[in-house]
Coordinates of C-alpha atoms in Angstrom, one line a residue:
X5 CA 98.6 93.3 81.0
X6 CA 97.6 96.9 81.0
X7 CA 101.2 98.1 80.5
X8 CA 101.4 95.5 77.7
X9 CA 98.3 96.8 76.1
X10 CA 99.6 100.4 76.2
X11 CA 103.0 99.2 74.8
X12 CA 101.3 97.5 71.9
X13 CA 99.2 100.5 71.1
X14 CA 102.3 102.7 71.2
X15 CA 103.9 100.6 68.5
X16 CA 100.8 100.9 66.4
X17 CA 100.9 104.7 67.0
X18 CA 104.6 104.9 66.0
X19 CA 103.9 103.1 62.8
X20 CA 100.9 105.2 62.0
X21 CA 102.8 108.4 62.8
X22 CA 105.7 107.3 60.5
X23 CA 103.1 106.8 57.7
X24 CA 101.5 110.1 58.4
X25 CA 104.7 112.1 58.4
X26 CA 106.0 110.4 55.3
X27 CA 102.8 111.3 53.5
X28 CA 101.5 107.7 53.1
X29 CA 98.6 108.5 55.3
X30 CA 96.9 111.9 54.7
X31 CA 94.1 111.6 57.3
X32 CA 94.1 113.0 60.8
X33 CA 97.4 113.0 62.8
X34 CA 97.6 109.7 64.7
X35 CA 97.3 109.7 68.5
X36 CA 98.5 107.2 71.1
X37 CA 95.4 105.8 72.8
X38 CA 96.9 104.8 76.1
X39 CA 95.2 103.8 79.4
X40 CA 97.7 104.5 82.2
X41 CA 99.1 108.0 83.0
X42 CA 101.6 109.0 85.7
X43 CA 103.1 112.4 85.1
X44 CA 100.8 115.1 83.6
X45 CA 99.1 118.4 83.8
X46 CA 95.3 118.6 83.7
X47 CA 95.3 119.9 80.2
X48 CA 97.6 117.0 79.1
X49 CA 95.4 114.5 80.9
X50 CA 92.3 115.8 79.2
X51 CA 94.1 115.7 75.9
X52 CA 94.9 112.0 76.4
X53 CA 91.4 111.3 77.5
X54 CA 90.0 112.9 74.4
X55 CA 91.7 110.2 72.3
X56 CA 90.8 107.4 74.8
X57 CA 87.1 108.1 75.5
X58 CA 86.8 104.7 77.3
X59 CA 88.6 106.1 80.3
X60 CA 92.0 106.5 81.9
X61 CA 93.9 105.2 84.9
X62 CA 96.2 107.5 86.8
X63 CA 98.9 105.7 88.7
X64 CA 100.8 107.9 91.2
X65 CA 103.5 106.2 93.2
X66 CA 103.3 109.0 95.9
X67 CA 99.8 110.4 96.3
X68 CA 101.1 113.2 98.5
X69 CA 102.8 114.6 95.5
X70 CA 99.6 114.4 93.4
X71 CA 97.7 116.2 96.1
X72 CA 100.5 118.7 96.8
X73 CA 100.7 119.7 93.2
X74 CA 97.1 120.6 93.0
X75 CA 96.4 124.4 92.6
X76 CA 100.1 125.2 92.2
X77 CA 99.2 127.2 89.0
X78 CA 95.7 128.5 89.9
X79 CA 93.3 128.9 92.8
X80 CA 91.1 125.9 93.4
X81 CA 90.2 124.9 89.9
X82 CA 92.4 121.7 89.8
X83 CA 90.9 120.4 93.0
X84 CA 87.4 121.2 91.6
X85 CA 88.3 119.3 88.5
X86 CA 88.9 116.1 90.5
X87 CA 85.7 116.6 92.5
X88 CA 83.8 116.8 89.3
X89 CA 85.6 113.8 87.7
X90 CA 84.5 111.6 90.6
X91 CA 80.9 112.4 89.7
X92 CA 81.4 111.6 86.0
X93 CA 80.1 115.0 85.0
X94 CA 80.8 116.6 81.6
X95 CA 84.3 118.0 81.5
X96 CA 85.3 121.0 79.3
X97 CA 88.7 122.8 79.3
X98 CA 89.0 126.1 77.5
X99 CA 92.5 127.6 77.1
X100 CA 93.7 130.6 75.1
X101 CA 96.8 128.8 74.0
X102 CA 95.2 125.6 72.8
X103 CA 92.0 124.1 71.4
X104 CA 89.1 123.5 73.7
X105 CA 88.6 120.0 75.0
X106 CA 85.1 118.5 75.7
X107 CA 84.6 115.1 77.3
X108 CA 80.9 114.1 77.5
X109 CA 81.5 110.9 79.6
X110 CA 84.7 111.3 81.6
X111 CA 86.2 108.4 83.6
X112 CA 89.5 108.8 85.4
X113 CA 90.5 106.4 88.2
X114 CA 93.4 107.3 90.5
X115 CA 95.5 104.8 92.5
X116 CA 98.7 105.2 94.5
X117 CA 100.4 104.9 97.9
X118 CA 101.1 107.3 100.8
X119 CA 102.8 107.1 104.2
X120 CA 100.5 106.9 107.2
X121 CA 101.8 110.1 108.7
X122 CA 101.0 112.1 105.6
X123 CA 97.4 110.8 105.6
X124 CA 96.8 113.1 108.5
X125 CA 98.0 116.1 106.5
X126 CA 95.8 115.5 103.5
X127 CA 92.7 114.5 105.5
X128 CA 92.5 117.9 107.1
X129 CA 89.5 120.1 107.8
X130 CA 89.6 121.8 104.3
X131 CA 89.7 118.6 102.3
X132 CA 87.1 117.0 104.5
X133 CA 84.7 119.9 104.2
X134 CA 84.9 120.0 100.4
X135 CA 84.4 116.2 100.2
X136 CA 87.7 115.5 98.6
X137 CA 89.0 112.9 101.1
X138 CA 85.4 111.5 101.4
X139 CA 85.7 110.2 97.9
X140 CA 88.9 108.2 98.5
X141 CA 89.0 104.5 99.3
X142 CA 91.7 103.8 101.8
X143 CA 93.6 100.6 102.6
X144 CA 95.5 100.7 105.9
X145 CA 96.4 97.2 107.1
X146 CA 96.5 96.6 110.9
X147 CA 99.8 95.6 112.5
X148 CA 101.7 95.8 109.2
X149 CA 105.3 94.7 109.7
X150 CA 108.3 94.2 107.4
X151 CA 108.5 90.6 106.3
X152 CA 111.5 88.4 105.6
X153 CA 112.0 87.3 102.0
X154 CA 109.8 84.4 100.9
X155 CA 110.8 81.5 98.7
X156 CA 107.1 81.1 97.6
X157 CA 106.4 82.0 94.0
X158 CA 103.1 82.9 92.2
X159 CA 101.9 79.9 90.1
X160 CA 102.3 80.7 86.4
X161 CA 98.7 79.7 85.8
X162 CA 97.6 82.5 88.2
X163 CA 99.5 85.0 86.2
X164 CA 98.1 83.7 83.0
X165 CA 94.5 83.7 84.2
X166 CA 94.9 87.2 85.5
X167 CA 96.3 88.4 82.2
X168 CA 93.5 86.7 80.3
X169 CA 90.8 88.3 82.5
X170 CA 92.2 91.8 82.2
X171 CA 92.7 91.3 78.4
X172 CA 89.1 90.2 78.1
X173 CA 88.0 93.4 79.8
X174 CA 90.2 95.6 77.6
X175 CA 88.8 93.9 74.5
X176 CA 85.1 94.4 75.4
X177 CA 83.4 95.9 72.4
X178 CA 82.3 99.5 73.0
X179 CA 80.1 101.5 70.7
X180 CA 81.1 105.0 69.7
X181 CA 79.2 108.1 68.5
X182 CA 82.5 109.0 66.9
X183 CA 86.2 108.3 67.7
X184 CA 86.2 110.6 70.7
X185 CA 82.8 109.8 72.4
X186 CA 81.5 106.5 73.6
X187 CA 77.9 105.3 73.8
X188 CA 77.3 104.2 77.4
X189 CA 76.2 100.6 77.8
X190 CA 73.7 100.6 80.6
X191 CA 73.7 97.3 82.7
X192 CA 70.8 96.9 85.1
X193 CA 70.4 94.8 88.2
X194 CA 68.3 91.7 88.2
X195 CA 65.4 91.8 90.7
X196 CA 67.0 89.8 93.5
X197 CA 70.2 91.8 93.2
X198 CA 68.4 95.2 93.3
X199 CA 66.4 94.2 96.4
X200 CA 69.6 93.3 98.3
X201 CA 71.2 96.5 97.2
X202 CA 68.1 98.5 98.2
X203 CA 68.0 96.9 101.7
X204 CA 71.7 97.9 102.2
X205 CA 71.1 101.4 101.0
X206 CA 68.2 101.8 103.5
X207 CA 70.6 100.6 106.3
X208 CA 73.3 103.0 105.1
X209 CA 70.8 105.9 105.1
X210 CA 69.9 105.2 108.8
X211 CA 73.6 104.9 109.6
X212 CA 74.2 108.3 108.0
X213 CA 71.2 110.0 109.8
X214 CA 72.3 108.6 113.1
X215 CA 76.0 109.6 112.7
X216 CA 77.2 112.2 115.2
X217 CA 80.6 112.7 113.6
X218 CA 80.1 115.1 110.6
X219 CA 83.4 114.1 109.1
X220 CA 82.6 110.4 108.9
X221 CA 79.0 111.1 107.8
X222 CA 80.4 112.6 104.6
X223 CA 82.3 109.3 103.9
X224 CA 79.2 107.2 104.6
X225 CA 77.1 109.2 102.1
X226 CA 79.6 108.6 99.3
X227 CA 79.2 104.8 99.6
X228 CA 75.8 104.9 98.0
X229 CA 77.8 105.6 94.8
X230 CA 80.8 103.4 95.7
X231 CA 78.7 100.3 96.2
X232 CA 77.1 100.6 92.7
X233 CA 80.6 101.0 91.2
X234 CA 81.9 97.9 93.1
X235 CA 78.9 95.8 91.9
X236 CA 79.5 96.9 88.3
X237 CA 83.2 96.3 88.5
X238 CA 82.8 92.8 90.1
X239 CA 80.2 91.8 87.5
X240 CA 82.5 92.7 84.7
X241 CA 85.3 90.8 86.3
X242 CA 83.0 87.7 86.9
X243 CA 81.9 87.7 83.3
X244 CA 85.4 88.3 82.0
X245 CA 86.4 85.0 83.7
X246 CA 83.9 83.3 81.4
X247 CA 84.7 85.6 78.5
X248 CA 81.1 86.7 78.1
X249 CA 79.7 90.2 77.7
X250 CA 78.0 91.6 80.9
X251 CA 74.3 92.2 80.6
X252 CA 72.9 92.0 84.2
X253 CA 74.3 92.7 87.6
X254 CA 73.6 89.6 89.8
X255 CA 73.2 89.0 93.5
X256 CA 76.7 87.5 93.7
X257 CA 78.2 90.9 92.6
X258 CA 76.0 92.9 94.9
X259 CA 76.8 90.7 98.0
X260 CA 80.5 91.1 97.3
X261 CA 80.1 94.8 96.6
X262 CA 78.4 95.3 100.0
X263 CA 81.2 93.4 101.7
X264 CA 83.8 95.5 100.0
X265 CA 82.0 98.8 100.8
X266 CA 81.8 97.9 104.5
X267 CA 85.6 97.1 104.4
X268 CA 86.4 100.5 103.0
X269 CA 84.1 102.2 105.5
X270 CA 86.1 100.6 108.3
X271 CA 89.3 101.7 106.7
X272 CA 88.0 105.3 106.3
X273 CA 87.0 105.4 110.0
X274 CA 90.7 104.8 110.8
X275 CA 91.7 107.7 108.6
X276 CA 89.2 110.0 110.2
X277 CA 90.4 109.0 113.7
X278 CA 94.0 109.7 112.7
X279 CA 93.0 113.2 111.4
X280 CA 91.2 113.9 114.7
X281 CA 94.1 112.8 116.8
X282 CA 96.5 114.9 114.7
X283 CA 94.3 117.9 115.5
X284 CA 94.7 117.2 119.2
X285 CA 98.5 117.5 119.0
X286 CA 98.3 120.5 116.7
X287 CA 96.2 122.4 119.2
X288 CA 98.5 121.8 122.1
X289 CA 100.4 124.9 123.5
X290 CA 103.8 125.3 121.7
X291 CA 105.9 124.2 124.7
X292 CA 103.7 121.1 125.4
X293 CA 103.6 120.2 121.7
X294 CA 107.4 120.4 121.5
X295 CA 107.7 118.2 124.6
X296 CA 105.3 115.6 123.1
X297 CA 107.2 115.5 119.9
X298 CA 110.5 115.0 121.7
X299 CA 109.2 112.0 123.6
X300 CA 110.1 108.6 122.1
X301 CA 107.2 106.5 120.8
X302 CA 107.7 104.2 123.8
X303 CA 109.1 105.6 127.0
X304 CA 109.4 105.2 130.7
X305 CA 108.2 107.7 133.3
X306 CA 111.9 108.4 134.1
X307 CA 112.6 109.2 130.5
X308 CA 109.7 111.6 130.3
X309 CA 110.9 113.3 133.6
X310 CA 114.4 113.7 132.2
X311 CA 113.3 115.2 128.9
X312 CA 110.7 117.5 130.5
X313 CA 112.8 118.7 133.5
X314 CA 116.0 119.2 131.6
X315 CA 114.9 120.2 128.1
X316 CA 111.7 122.2 128.8
X317 CA 111.9 123.2 132.5
X318 CA 108.6 121.5 133.3
X319 CA 107.5 120.5 136.8
X320 CA 107.4 116.8 137.8
X321 CA 103.7 116.9 138.7
X322 CA 103.0 118.7 135.4
X323 CA 104.8 116.0 133.4
X324 CA 103.2 113.0 135.2
X325 CA 99.7 114.6 134.7
X326 CA 100.5 115.2 131.0
X327 CA 101.6 111.6 130.2
X328 CA 98.4 110.4 131.8
X329 CA 96.3 112.1 129.0
X330 CA 94.4 109.2 127.5
X331 CA 93.9 110.9 124.1
X332 CA 97.7 111.1 123.7
X333 CA 99.2 108.2 125.5
X334 CA 98.6 104.6 126.3
X335 CA 99.9 103.0 129.6
X336 CA 101.3 99.7 128.5
X337 CA 102.8 98.7 131.9
X338 CA 103.7 100.1 135.2
X339 CA 105.8 103.2 134.5
X340 CA 105.8 102.5 130.7
X341 CA 103.8 104.5 128.1
X342 CA 103.3 104.6 124.4
X343 CA 102.4 107.6 122.2
X344 CA 99.1 107.2 120.4
X345 CA 99.9 109.8 117.7
X346 CA 103.2 109.6 115.9

């Protein structure tokens, strides 16, 4: 439904542009007010946001590319841009070659996919210390396996209901100071909802203060913000099902928001652990690291001896002691091991 919304707006934009270029419309040059963006520069993204002050969604099929392209033209400013966006702070871009852009109430969400192995590369010490990866919400299913094709199909009524809900949200009336600036509509918690949220925040504060892992502590602190955003999102979704305008955040939304927040905290802990494990391998001596990388994900002692003796000229005792390292290997059976970091 979001793609459909953008497509319909594009058709309106094309018609308005034709009228403008033919001289039938002498006002301002029409702009395409779209929601989803995939390929962009920061300047282009802010230009699009200027004409859709309600907010944008960035959909990146490969997040590693999005992250890898940061700072390719400058030193640190693009990364800083995304850190600022997460906080919803005023955004201004000044360029010599183009008109300045000022967004008083920016809102840009980012969603995409990434391979597990690459998570370790982007959740490094640098991105952890500046809080970049702390702001991300990860989904890493356990024991994920390729499935055979299913003959089950989604019920048409489910598709219709989903489309109606999203359309109701897109059609919510929003006030504007002018065409490029919205008037924020503040929605408060009812008393019961606020008390439940406050109790959770007190618990999360204790969890943060008692956390011995500085990396994960940064993740925990961000969830004071996340949980509010979850509650607001859920309340808007609940009300969209009834096609009513949200005016209060209820206990139902808060309870669900807390559950979602705890889920994402659990997911982030797995990412943090992966990053720590990756550092263990990276810090190994070059010869030992190469030997580790040459071992299959699952192997027998005899295979390790063959690879280590013939390929790296390592001693038998050295090899057996190395594959007994619990941070790197798991003993699955007698004489059988599994690498913990792949």
